[in-house]
Amino acid sequence: MSPNKPINESTDKLTIGLFGFGVVGKGLYDVLHSTPTLRSSIKKICIKNPEKKRSIAAEHFTTDASALLNDESINVIVELIDDADAAYRIVKTALQKGKAVVSANKKMIAEHFEELLALQQRHKTAFLYEAACCASMPIVRNLEEYYDNDLLKSIRGIINGSTNYILTRIQEDQLEFKEALSLAQQLGFAESNPKLDIGGFDAVNKLSILLAHSFGVIAKPGTFIFSGIENIASPDSVRAREKQYSIKLVANAKKLNNGKLAAFVLPQFVTAKDELYQVENEFNALITESTFADRHFFKGKGAGAFPTASAVLSDISALRYNYKYEYKKIFHQRDTALSNDFYLKVFISTDDITKISKADLEWIEEWHNEISHSWLIGVVHAEKLAAGDWWKQDGVSLILCPDPVIEDIEYRKISKRSLELAGVV
Ligand code: HSE
């Protein structure tokens, strides 16, 4: 295919070269075969391991990437492998050859966002990745398109299905962490390296992509304050149950009063009044707040073969009408910067109080010592969390309180002064 050729001439058929035939690749194959109206067909599938038993005939497969990338009749590359480095090489070559690309590889996209954006501009070809963020939930295109004329104030949500599934099973069935993780793996929700899920990395990669489409900010995943759910201990779950909270891993991006953007991924205690409270199992959700529309709440399956394949399918379908992300906010509103100049109200629990850096806390509102466990509620400046990692070590868990972001300096001063007067700090 010659570069820049539109795909959607009415007679054109989408001829797909598929990379990967794992959970999602297989799901896409099945879904495409039950959607003949799309007039798309998979010409060849590139796989890593030719020995693995497959559910379709061997003639569909090759291990030679160039057989797909150099095939002029293939006008769409769908990349569904989980090796982010190999995915990057495939996507880059495909874009350079003027092929349209659909990918679900959030790690690869987040890490190479700027370069992939430049490649799309240079080669004037489409690169779509709805499946990379929240699987079946149509959020990338919504953030890109719908909120163009509205001023987004914040996005906040659950953007990793595996951790939400694990937390739900722990809370509802009192399963052990390992048992719940193993179930998430069996159900095809977890990454092949589940550390990416439970360590919060996957959610950070997705937040990085969402920031570009919601606020026009390109931020590498390493710039965010984040943690996962590995350190949440059973006393934390007990406390959540006592207070009728549920624990969720929540991604946040919020415009601060100083015009900058706070962005972080941390576990949070959520109350029954919070829309995220009801989001269970592998479901994802996102709440947008904007000046004129006020609040919107999106919810959908955030992991699994068919939910992810459905988003890939939607991107393939969008290619029929030559849809491309325009990155309007990046090109027209590129003055928003990330900032850690805000405070967070946190619950911190530990098996050893010497692990807590008390000097990093602005003030402490509650402190409880139990036999083998201590916990406190306090306020910390986000810059101090960004600068230190004591709160991520084994035996320490940090969970945001409900309504955790504090910007109001007066409130802070008054609270701190009253606690000083009371001799508490
Ligand atoms: N491992 C990811 C998750 C898959 O659990 O959300 C979908 O991106």
XYZ file of C-alpha atoms in Angstrom, residues 77-247:
171
model
C -1.536 -3.915 11.511
C -3.211 -4.989 14.747
C -0.611 -5.392 17.468
C -1.714 -7.496 20.455
C 1.494 -8.865 21.939
C 2.634 -8.225 25.469
C 6.331 -7.638 24.882
C 6.373 -3.826 24.890
C 9.779 -3.535 23.203
C 8.881 -5.860 20.347
C 5.504 -4.112 20.045
C 7.279 -0.758 19.722
C 9.447 -2.029 16.854
C 6.422 -3.482 15.047
C 4.273 -0.365 15.463
C 7.080 1.979 14.466
C 7.864 0.022 11.285
C 4.186 -0.279 10.374
C 3.611 3.484 10.774
C 6.752 4.221 8.748
C 5.346 2.040 5.983
C 2.114 4.051 6.017
C -0.044 1.268 7.392
C -2.797 2.048 9.886
C -2.110 0.519 13.293
C -4.343 -0.622 16.138
C -2.661 -1.553 19.414
C -3.654 -2.495 22.962
C -0.163 -2.145 24.404
C -0.503 0.558 27.036
C 3.061 0.176 28.329
C 4.531 0.670 24.875
C 2.231 3.596 24.054
C 2.836 5.378 27.372
C 6.606 4.955 27.134
C 6.913 6.134 23.512
C 3.983 8.518 23.297
C 5.842 11.518 21.922
C 7.654 9.530 19.242
C 4.526 7.649 18.184
C 2.699 10.963 17.896
C 5.456 12.336 15.648
C 5.365 9.180 13.492
C 1.629 9.566 12.966
C 2.103 13.183 11.935
C 5.020 12.415 9.630
C 3.433 9.447 7.878
C -0.136 10.793 8.055
C -1.498 7.484 9.147
C -3.850 6.398 11.904
C -2.725 4.848 15.181
C -5.663 3.876 17.389
C -5.531 2.313 20.847
C -8.942 2.376 22.538
C -8.258 -1.124 23.940
C -5.142 0.119 25.754
C -7.244 2.035 28.312
C -10.086 0.365 30.207
C -10.717 -2.344 27.548
C -14.393 -2.257 26.543
C -15.103 1.179 27.976
C -14.987 3.730 25.137
C -12.976 6.378 26.916
C -10.045 7.459 24.739
C -12.206 8.667 21.873
C -14.664 10.220 24.313
C -11.972 12.196 26.093
C -10.405 13.173 22.784
C -13.631 14.260 21.089
C -16.476 14.934 23.458
C -14.708 17.197 25.937
C -13.038 19.290 23.281
C -15.268 22.291 23.905
C -15.862 21.707 27.562
C -13.325 22.433 30.217
C -12.365 19.247 31.956
C -11.603 19.744 35.612
C -10.758 16.198 36.604
C -10.831 12.555 35.689
C -10.844 9.919 38.387
C -11.423 6.218 38.233
C -10.593 2.554 38.363
C -8.508 1.740 35.322
C -7.053 -1.674 36.121
C -9.402 -4.648 36.067
C -7.161 -7.203 37.780
C -6.559 -5.178 40.921
C -10.236 -4.321 41.167
C -11.085 -7.992 40.789
C -8.560 -8.950 43.493
C -9.796 -6.267 45.910
C -13.409 -7.322 45.322
C -12.683 -10.990 46.016
C -10.718 -10.105 49.165
C -13.517 -7.872 50.391
C -16.483 -10.087 49.457
C -15.098 -13.597 49.899
C -12.248 -12.863 52.301
C -9.877 -14.604 49.869
C -6.145 -14.396 50.443
C -4.334 -11.991 48.103
C -2.473 -14.792 46.294
C -5.638 -16.783 45.735
C -7.467 -13.753 44.305
C -4.517 -12.928 42.030
C -4.410 -16.488 40.772
C -8.117 -16.255 39.865
C -7.506 -12.959 38.014
C -4.765 -14.712 36.057
C -6.929 -17.738 35.238
C -9.676 -15.450 33.956
C -7.246 -13.722 31.576
C -7.445 -10.341 33.324
C -3.849 -10.042 34.527
C -0.780 -9.134 32.493
C 1.651 -12.000 31.841
C 3.794 -10.278 34.438
C 1.133 -9.567 37.086
C 3.542 -7.272 38.940
C 2.478 -4.691 36.328
C -1.088 -4.896 37.654
C -0.590 -5.285 41.381
C 2.317 -2.840 41.510
C 0.169 -0.102 39.900
C 2.358 0.173 36.762
C -0.444 -0.759 34.363
C -2.771 1.878 35.816
C 0.013 4.456 35.580
C 0.592 3.633 31.905
C -3.112 4.046 31.228
C -3.290 7.315 33.180
C -0.387 8.627 31.133
C -2.332 7.949 27.906
C -5.585 9.359 29.311
C -3.848 12.596 30.345
C -2.803 13.242 26.757
C -6.376 12.874 25.523
C -8.085 14.673 28.392
C -5.693 17.504 29.242
C -3.172 17.535 26.392
C -0.369 16.626 28.767
C 2.348 14.211 27.709
C 3.842 12.747 30.883
C 6.009 9.658 31.035
C 4.714 7.001 33.458
C 7.740 7.580 35.758
C 6.529 11.082 36.617
C 3.507 10.050 38.685
C 3.166 9.329 42.389
C 1.815 5.812 42.493
C 1.594 2.522 44.288
C -0.321 -0.676 43.746
C -2.221 -2.947 46.080
C 0.517 -5.405 47.132
C 1.099 -3.848 50.533
C -2.530 -3.650 51.605
C -2.582 -5.741 54.752
C -5.443 -7.626 56.365
C -5.845 -5.059 59.187
C -6.454 -2.480 56.426
C -9.268 -4.604 54.983
C -10.678 -5.071 58.493
C -10.651 -1.322 59.038
C -12.340 -0.786 55.656
C -15.098 -3.220 56.636
C -15.552 -1.592 60.048
C -15.945 1.839 58.480
C -18.083 0.442 55.616
C -15.520 1.597 53.088
C -14.286 -0.362 50.156
C -10.671 -0.176 49.000
